[in-house]
PDB file of C-alpha atoms in Angstrom:
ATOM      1  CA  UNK A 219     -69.180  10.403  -4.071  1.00 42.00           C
ATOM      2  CA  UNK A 220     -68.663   7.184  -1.484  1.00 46.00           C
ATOM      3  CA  UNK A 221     -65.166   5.661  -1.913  1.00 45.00           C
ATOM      4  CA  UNK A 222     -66.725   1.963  -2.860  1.00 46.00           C
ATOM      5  CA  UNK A 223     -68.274   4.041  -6.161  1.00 48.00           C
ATOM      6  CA  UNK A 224     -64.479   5.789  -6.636  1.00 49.00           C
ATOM      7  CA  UNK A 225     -62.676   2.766  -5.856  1.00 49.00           C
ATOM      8  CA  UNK A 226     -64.949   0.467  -8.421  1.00 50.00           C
ATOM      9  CA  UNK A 227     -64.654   3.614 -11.305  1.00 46.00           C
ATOM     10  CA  UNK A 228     -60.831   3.680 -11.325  1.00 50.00           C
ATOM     11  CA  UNK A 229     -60.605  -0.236 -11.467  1.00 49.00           C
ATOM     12  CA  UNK A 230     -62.470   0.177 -14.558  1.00 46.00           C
ATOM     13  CA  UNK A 231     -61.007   2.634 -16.016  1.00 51.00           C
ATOM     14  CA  UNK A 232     -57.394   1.097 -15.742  1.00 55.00           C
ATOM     15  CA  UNK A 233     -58.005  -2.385 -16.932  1.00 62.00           C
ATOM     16  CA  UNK A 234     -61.630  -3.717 -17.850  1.00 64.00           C
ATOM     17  CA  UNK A 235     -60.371  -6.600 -18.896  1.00 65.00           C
ATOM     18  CA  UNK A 236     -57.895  -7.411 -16.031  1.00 63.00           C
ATOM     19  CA  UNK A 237     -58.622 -10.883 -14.689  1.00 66.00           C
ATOM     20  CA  UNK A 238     -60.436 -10.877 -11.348  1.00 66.00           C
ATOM     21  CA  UNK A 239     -57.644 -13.369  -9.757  1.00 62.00           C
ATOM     22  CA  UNK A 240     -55.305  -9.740  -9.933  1.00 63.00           C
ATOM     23  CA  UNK A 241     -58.040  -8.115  -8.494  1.00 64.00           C
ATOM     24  CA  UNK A 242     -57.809  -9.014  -5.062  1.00 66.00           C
ATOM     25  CA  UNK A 243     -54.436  -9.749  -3.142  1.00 67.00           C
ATOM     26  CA  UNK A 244     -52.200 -12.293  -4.395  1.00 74.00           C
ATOM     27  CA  UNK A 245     -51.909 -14.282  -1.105  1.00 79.00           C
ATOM     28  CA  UNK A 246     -49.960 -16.746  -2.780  1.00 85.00           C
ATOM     29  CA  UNK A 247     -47.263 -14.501  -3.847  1.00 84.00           C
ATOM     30  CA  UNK A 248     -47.015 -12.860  -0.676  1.00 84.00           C
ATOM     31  CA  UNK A 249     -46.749 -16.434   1.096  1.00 89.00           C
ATOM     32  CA  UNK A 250     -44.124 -17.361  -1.733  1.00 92.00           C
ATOM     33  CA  UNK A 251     -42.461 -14.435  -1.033  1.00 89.00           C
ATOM     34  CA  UNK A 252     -42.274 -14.409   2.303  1.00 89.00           C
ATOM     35  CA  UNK A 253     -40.827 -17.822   2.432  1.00 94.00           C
ATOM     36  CA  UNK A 254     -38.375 -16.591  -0.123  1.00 94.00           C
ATOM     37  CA  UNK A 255     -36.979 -14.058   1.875  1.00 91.00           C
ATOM     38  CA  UNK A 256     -37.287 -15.979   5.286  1.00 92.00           C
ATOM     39  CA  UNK A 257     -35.564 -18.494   3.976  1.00 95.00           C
ATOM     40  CA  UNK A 258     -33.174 -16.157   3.072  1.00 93.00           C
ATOM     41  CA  UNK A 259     -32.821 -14.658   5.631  1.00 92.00           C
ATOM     42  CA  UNK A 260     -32.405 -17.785   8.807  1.00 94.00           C
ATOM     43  CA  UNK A 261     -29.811 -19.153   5.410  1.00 95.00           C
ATOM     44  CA  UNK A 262     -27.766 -15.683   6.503  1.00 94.00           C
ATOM     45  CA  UNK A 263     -27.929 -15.760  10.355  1.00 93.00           C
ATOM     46  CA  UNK A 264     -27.216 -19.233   9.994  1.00 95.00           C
ATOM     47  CA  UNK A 265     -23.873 -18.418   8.214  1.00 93.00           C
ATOM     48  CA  UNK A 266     -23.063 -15.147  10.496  1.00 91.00           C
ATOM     49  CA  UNK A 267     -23.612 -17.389  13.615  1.00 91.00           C
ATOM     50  CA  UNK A 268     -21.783 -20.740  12.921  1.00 93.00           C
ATOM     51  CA  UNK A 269     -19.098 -20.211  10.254  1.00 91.00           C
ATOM     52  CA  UNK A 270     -18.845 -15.980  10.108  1.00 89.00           C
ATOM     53  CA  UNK A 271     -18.562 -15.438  14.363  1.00 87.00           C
ATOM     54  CA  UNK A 272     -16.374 -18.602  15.312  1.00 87.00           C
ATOM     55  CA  UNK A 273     -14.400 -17.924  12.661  1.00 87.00           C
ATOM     56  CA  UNK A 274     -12.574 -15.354  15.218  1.00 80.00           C
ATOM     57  CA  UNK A 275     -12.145 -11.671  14.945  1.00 78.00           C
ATOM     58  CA  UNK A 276     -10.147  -9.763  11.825  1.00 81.00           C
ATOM     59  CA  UNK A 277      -9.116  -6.345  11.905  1.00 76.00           C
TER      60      UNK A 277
ATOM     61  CA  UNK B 230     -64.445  -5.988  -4.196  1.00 42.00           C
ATOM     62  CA  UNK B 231     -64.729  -2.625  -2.558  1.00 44.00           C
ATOM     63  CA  UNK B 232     -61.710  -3.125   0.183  1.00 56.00           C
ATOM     64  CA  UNK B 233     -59.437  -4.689  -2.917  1.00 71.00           C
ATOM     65  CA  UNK B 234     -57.798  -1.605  -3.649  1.00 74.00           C
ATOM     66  CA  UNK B 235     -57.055  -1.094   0.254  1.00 79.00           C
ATOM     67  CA  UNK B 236     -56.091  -4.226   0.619  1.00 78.00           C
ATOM     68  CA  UNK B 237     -53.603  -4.208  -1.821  1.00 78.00           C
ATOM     69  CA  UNK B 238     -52.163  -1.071  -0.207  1.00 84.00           C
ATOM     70  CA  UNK B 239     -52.184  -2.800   3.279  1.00 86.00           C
ATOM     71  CA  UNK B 240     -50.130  -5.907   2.131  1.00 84.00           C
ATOM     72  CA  UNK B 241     -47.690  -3.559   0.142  1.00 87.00           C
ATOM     73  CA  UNK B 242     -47.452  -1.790   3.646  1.00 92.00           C
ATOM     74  CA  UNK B 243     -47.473  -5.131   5.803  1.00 90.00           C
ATOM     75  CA  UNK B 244     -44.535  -6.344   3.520  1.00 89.00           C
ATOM     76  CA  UNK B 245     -42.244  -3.452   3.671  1.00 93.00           C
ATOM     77  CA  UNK B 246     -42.626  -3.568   7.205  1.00 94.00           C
ATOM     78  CA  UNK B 247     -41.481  -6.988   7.448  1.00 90.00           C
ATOM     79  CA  UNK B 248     -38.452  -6.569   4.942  1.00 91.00           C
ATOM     80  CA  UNK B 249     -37.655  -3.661   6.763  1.00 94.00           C
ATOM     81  CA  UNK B 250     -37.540  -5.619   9.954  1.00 93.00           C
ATOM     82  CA  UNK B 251     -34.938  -8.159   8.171  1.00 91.00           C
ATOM     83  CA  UNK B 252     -32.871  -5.227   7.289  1.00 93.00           C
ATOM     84  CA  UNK B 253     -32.870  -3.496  10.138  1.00 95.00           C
ATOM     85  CA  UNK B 254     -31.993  -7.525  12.133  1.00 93.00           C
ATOM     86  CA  UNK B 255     -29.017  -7.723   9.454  1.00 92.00           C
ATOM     87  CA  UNK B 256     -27.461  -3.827   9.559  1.00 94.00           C
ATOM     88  CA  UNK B 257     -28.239  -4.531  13.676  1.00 94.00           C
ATOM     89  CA  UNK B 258     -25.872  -7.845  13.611  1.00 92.00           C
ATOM     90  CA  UNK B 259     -23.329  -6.337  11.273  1.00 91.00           C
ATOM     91  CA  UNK B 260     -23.341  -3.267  13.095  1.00 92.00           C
ATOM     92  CA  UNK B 261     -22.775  -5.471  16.400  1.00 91.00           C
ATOM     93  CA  UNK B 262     -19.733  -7.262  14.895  1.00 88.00           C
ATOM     94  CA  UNK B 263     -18.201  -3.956  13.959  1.00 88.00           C
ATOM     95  CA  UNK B 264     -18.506  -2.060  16.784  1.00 88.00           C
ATOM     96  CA  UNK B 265     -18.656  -4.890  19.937  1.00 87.00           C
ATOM     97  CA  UNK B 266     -16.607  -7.909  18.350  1.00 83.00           C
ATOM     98  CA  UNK B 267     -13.934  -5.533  16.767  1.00 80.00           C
ATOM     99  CA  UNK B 268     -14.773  -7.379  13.438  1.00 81.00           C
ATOM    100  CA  UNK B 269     -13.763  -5.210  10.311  1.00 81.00           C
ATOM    101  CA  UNK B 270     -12.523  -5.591   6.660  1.00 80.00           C
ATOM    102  CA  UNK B 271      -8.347  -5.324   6.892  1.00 79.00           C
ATOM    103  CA  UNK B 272      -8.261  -1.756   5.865  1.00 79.00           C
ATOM    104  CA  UNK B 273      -4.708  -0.377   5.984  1.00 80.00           C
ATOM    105  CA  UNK B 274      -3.469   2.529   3.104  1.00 85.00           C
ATOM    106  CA  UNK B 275       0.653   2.342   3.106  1.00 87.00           C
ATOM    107  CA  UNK B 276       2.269   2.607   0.265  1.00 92.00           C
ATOM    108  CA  UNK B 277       4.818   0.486  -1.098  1.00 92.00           C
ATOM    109  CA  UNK B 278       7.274   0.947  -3.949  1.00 92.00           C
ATOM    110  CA  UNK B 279       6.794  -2.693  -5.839  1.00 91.00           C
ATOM    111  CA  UNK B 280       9.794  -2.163  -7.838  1.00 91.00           C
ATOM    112  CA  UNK B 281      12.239  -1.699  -5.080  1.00 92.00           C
ATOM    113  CA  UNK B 282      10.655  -3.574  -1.869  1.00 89.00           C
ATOM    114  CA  UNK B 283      12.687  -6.832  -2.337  1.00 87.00           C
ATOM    115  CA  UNK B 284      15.734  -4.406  -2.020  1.00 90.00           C
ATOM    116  CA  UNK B 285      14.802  -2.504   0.888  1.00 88.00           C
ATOM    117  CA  UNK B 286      12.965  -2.018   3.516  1.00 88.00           C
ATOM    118  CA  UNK B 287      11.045  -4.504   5.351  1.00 90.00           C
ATOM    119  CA  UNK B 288      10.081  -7.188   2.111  1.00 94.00           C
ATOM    120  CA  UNK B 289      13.595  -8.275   1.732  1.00 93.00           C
ATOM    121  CA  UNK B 290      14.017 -11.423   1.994  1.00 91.00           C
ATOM    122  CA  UNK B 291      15.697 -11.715   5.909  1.00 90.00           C
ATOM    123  CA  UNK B 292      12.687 -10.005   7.087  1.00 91.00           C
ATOM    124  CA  UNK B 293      10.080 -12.119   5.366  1.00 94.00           C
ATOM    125  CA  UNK B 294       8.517 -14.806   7.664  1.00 94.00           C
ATOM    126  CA  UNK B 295       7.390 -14.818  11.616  1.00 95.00           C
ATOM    127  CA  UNK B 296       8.957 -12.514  13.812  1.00 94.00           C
ATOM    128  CA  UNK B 297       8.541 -11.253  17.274  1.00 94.00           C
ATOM    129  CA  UNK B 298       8.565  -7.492  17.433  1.00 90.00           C
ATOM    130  CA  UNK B 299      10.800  -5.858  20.245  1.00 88.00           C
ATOM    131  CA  UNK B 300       7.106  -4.569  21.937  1.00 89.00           C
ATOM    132  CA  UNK B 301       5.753  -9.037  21.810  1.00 88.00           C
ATOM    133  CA  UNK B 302       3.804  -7.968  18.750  1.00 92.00           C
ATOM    134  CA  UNK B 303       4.132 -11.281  16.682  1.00 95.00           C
ATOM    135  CA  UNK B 304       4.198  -9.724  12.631  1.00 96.00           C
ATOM    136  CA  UNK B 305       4.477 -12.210   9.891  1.00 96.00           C
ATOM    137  CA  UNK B 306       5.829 -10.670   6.411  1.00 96.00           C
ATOM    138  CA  UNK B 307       4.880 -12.480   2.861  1.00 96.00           C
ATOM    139  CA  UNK B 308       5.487 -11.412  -0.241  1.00 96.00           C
ATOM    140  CA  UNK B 309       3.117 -12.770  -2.825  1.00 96.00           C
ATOM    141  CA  UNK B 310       4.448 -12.926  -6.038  1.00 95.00           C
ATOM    142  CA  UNK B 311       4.036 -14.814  -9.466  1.00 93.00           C
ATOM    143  CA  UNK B 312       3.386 -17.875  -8.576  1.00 94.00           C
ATOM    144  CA  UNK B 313       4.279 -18.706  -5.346  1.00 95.00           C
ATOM    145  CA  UNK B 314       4.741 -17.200  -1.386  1.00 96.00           C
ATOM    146  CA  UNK B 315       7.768 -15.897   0.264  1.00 94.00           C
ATOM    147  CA  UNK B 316       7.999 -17.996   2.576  1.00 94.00           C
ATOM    148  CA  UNK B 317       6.155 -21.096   1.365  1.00 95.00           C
ATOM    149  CA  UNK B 318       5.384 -22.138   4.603  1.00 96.00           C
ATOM    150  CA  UNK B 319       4.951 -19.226   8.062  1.00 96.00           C
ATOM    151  CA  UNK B 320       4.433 -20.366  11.993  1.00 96.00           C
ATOM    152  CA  UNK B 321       2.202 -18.347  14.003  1.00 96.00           C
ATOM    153  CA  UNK B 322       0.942 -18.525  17.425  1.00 96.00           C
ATOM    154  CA  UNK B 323      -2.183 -20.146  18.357  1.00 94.00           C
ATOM    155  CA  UNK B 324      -4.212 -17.166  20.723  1.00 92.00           C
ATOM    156  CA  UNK B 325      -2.666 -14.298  20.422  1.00 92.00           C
ATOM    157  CA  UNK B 326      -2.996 -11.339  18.275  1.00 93.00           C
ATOM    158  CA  UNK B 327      -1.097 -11.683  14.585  1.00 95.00           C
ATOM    159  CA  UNK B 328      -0.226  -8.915  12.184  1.00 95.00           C
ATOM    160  CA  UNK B 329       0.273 -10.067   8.534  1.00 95.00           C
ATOM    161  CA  UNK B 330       1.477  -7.935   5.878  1.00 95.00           C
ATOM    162  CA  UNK B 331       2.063  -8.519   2.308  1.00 95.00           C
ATOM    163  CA  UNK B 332       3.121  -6.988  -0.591  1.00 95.00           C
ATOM    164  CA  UNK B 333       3.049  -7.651  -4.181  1.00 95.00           C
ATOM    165  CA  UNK B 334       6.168  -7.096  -6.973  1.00 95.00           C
ATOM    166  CA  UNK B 335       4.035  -7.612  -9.746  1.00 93.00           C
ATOM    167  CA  UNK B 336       0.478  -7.893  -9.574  1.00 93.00           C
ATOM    168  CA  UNK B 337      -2.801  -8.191  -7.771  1.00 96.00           C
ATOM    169  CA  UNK B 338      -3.149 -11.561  -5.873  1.00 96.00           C
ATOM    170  CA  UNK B 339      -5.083 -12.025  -2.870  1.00 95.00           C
ATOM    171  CA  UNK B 340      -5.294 -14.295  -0.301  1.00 95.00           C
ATOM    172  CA  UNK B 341      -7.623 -16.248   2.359  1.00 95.00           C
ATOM    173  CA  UNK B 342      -6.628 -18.755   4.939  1.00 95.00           C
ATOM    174  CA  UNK B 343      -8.811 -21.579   4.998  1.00 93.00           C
ATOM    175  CA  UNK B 344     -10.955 -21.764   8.406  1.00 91.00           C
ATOM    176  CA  UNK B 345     -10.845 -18.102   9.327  1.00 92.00           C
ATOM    177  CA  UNK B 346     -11.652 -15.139   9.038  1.00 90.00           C
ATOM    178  CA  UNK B 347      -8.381 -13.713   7.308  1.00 92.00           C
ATOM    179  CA  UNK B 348      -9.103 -12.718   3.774  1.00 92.00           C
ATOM    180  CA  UNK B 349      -7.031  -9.664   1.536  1.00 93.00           C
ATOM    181  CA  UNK B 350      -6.468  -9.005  -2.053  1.00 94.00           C
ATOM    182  CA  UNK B 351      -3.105  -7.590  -2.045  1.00 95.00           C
ATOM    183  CA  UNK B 352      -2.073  -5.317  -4.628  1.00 94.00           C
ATOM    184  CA  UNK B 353       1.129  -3.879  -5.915  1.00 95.00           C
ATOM    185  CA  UNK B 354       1.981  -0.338  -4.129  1.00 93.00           C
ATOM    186  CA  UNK B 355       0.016  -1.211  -1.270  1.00 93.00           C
ATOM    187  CA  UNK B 356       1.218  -3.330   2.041  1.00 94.00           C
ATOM    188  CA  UNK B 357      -2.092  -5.289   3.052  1.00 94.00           C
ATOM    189  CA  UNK B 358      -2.284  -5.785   7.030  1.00 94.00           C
ATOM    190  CA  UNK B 359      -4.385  -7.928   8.701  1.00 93.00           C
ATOM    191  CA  UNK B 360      -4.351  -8.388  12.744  1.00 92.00           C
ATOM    192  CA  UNK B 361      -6.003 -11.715  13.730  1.00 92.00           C
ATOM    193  CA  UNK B 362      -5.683 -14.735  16.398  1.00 92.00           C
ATOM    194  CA  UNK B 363      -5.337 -18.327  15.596  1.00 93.00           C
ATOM    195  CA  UNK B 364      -8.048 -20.309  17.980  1.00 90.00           C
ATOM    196  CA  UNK B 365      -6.952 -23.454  16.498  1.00 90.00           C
ATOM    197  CA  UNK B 366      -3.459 -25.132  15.766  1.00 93.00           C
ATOM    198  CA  UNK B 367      -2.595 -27.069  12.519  1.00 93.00           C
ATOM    199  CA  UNK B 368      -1.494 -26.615   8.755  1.00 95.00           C
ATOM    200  CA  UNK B 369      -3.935 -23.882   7.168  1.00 96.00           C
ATOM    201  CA  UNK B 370      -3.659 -23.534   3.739  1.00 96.00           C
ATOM    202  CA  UNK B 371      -3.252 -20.204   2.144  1.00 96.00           C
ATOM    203  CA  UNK B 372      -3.885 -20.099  -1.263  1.00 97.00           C
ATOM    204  CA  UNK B 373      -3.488 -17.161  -3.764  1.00 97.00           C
ATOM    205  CA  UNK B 374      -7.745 -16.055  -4.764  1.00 95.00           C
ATOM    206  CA  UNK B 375      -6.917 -13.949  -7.180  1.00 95.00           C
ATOM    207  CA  UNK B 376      -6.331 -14.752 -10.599  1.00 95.00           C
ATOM    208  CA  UNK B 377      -2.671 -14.247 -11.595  1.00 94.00           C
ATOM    209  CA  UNK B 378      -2.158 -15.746 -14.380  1.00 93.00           C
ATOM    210  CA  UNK B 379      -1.269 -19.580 -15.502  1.00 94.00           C
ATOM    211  CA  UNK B 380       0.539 -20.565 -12.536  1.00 94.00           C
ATOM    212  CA  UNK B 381      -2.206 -19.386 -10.160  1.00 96.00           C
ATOM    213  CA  UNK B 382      -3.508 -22.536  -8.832  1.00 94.00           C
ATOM    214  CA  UNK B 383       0.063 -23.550  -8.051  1.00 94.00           C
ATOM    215  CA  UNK B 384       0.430 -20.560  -5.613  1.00 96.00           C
ATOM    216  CA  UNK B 385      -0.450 -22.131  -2.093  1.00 95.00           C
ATOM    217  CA  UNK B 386       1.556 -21.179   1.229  1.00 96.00           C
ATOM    218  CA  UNK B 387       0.797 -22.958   4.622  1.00 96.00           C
ATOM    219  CA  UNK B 388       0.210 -21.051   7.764  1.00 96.00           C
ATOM    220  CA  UNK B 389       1.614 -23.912  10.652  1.00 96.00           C
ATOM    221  CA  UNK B 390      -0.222 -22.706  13.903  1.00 96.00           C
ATOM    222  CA  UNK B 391       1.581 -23.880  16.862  1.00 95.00           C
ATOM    223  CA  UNK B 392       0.382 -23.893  20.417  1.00 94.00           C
ATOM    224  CA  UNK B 393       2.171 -20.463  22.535  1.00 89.00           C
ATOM    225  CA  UNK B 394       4.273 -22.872  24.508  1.00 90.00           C
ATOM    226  CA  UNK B 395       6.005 -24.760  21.086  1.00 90.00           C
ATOM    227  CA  UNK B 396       6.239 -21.125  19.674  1.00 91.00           C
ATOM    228  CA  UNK B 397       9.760 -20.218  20.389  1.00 89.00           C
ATOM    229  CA  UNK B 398      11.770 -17.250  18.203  1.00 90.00           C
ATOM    230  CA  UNK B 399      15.556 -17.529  17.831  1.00 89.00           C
ATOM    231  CA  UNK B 400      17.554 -14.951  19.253  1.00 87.00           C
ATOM    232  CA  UNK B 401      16.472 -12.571  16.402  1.00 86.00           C
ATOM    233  CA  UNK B 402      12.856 -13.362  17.339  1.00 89.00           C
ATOM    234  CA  UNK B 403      12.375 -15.242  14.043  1.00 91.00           C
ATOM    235  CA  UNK B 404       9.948 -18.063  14.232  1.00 91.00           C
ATOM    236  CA  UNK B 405      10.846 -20.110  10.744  1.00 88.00           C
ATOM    237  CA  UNK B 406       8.850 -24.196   9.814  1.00 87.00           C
ATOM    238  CA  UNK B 407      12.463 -25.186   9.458  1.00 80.00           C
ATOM    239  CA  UNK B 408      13.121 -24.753  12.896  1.00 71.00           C
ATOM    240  CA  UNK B 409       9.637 -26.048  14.493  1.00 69.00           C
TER     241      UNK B 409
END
């Protein structure tokens, strides 16, 4: 038993009627996502490093 | 249509990877302003008896405000109470290191001064401390951020930063606005 034949078998038996756009990799979420969270995350260094760090120290 | 199922795994794998990058970057900065910029949350346990601090000890009202300890430690005392600060109005030093503590009488308040870093609920039985140093002179406001009831948005002090040479205590080593 190859792993293309496995692969192909279990597909089938999960979903035969799942759409072939969720077959492969949604690229587009992963790009939407990824913007998502980069965004996120330069919004959160942005704070730390001009509001959070001149802000002066606490204690 | 063979590689799908590997792919998927792959970009699951590629994308923790990157998130866990981002979290490492974040707990690495926080971790950096803990440990090399001496940046913490106040965290101080002392207890306080809320019925009787107003009568004794050091919340009554001649200790409240700015003073200079006998070691130069500058220590500001406020009591926040329903609806308004004891003293309105405090003077610290602009550049160099300031305690505050405050107690409550009554109930939880909390409070922030606007520009900084400073920021403390304070709650009744506990005195909240928090050491910090002024970079820049002025009126701060200091309002109450905790819901205390109807008078709440009334309950504003003013923290008047003066530059270290116009910061002069009276023989005491009170600093008071009246006397700036």
């Amino acid at each position: 038993m190859d792993s293309t034949h496995n692969t192909e078998s279990r597909r089938v038996d999960l979903d035969p009627q799942q759409p072939l756009a969720l077959r492969e990799v949604p690229s587009g979420a992963v790009a939407l996502g990824g913007i998502a969270v980069l965004l996120l995350l330069i919004a959160w260094i942005l704070i730390y490093l001009l509001i959070y760090l001149p802000r002066g120290m606490i204690g | 249509m063979a590689a799908t199922e590997h792919e998927v795994v792959r970009s699951e794998l590629r994308w923790a990877a990157a998130v866990s990058v981002f979290v490492v970057i974040i707990f690495g900065l926080t971790l950096f302003a803990a440990l090399a910029l001496h940046r913490n949350p106040p965290s101080n346990l002392e207890r306080i008896d809320p019925k009787t601090l107003h009568l004794t000890g050091e919340f009554t009202e001649p200790n409240l405000g700015t003073r200079v300890e006998q070691n130069g430690q500058v220590t500001t005392r406020i009591v926040a109470t329903q609806f308004a600060f004891i003293p309105p109005c405090v003077v610290v030093p602009a550049d160099r290191e300031v305690t505050l503590r405050l107690a409550s009488p009554d109930m939880i308040h909390g409070i922030l001064v606007s520009g900084t870093n400073v920021n403390t609920m304070v709650v009744p039985g506990y005195v909240s401390q928090v050491h910090t140093v002024f970079r820049t002179t002025g009126n701060l406001l200091m309002p109450c951020h905790e819901f205390c009831g109807l008078g709440h948005s009334q309950m504003l002090a003013r923290v008047h930063v003066v530059p270290a040479q116009d910061f002069r205590p009276d023989a005491e080593g009170r600093v008071s606005c009246e006397a700036q």
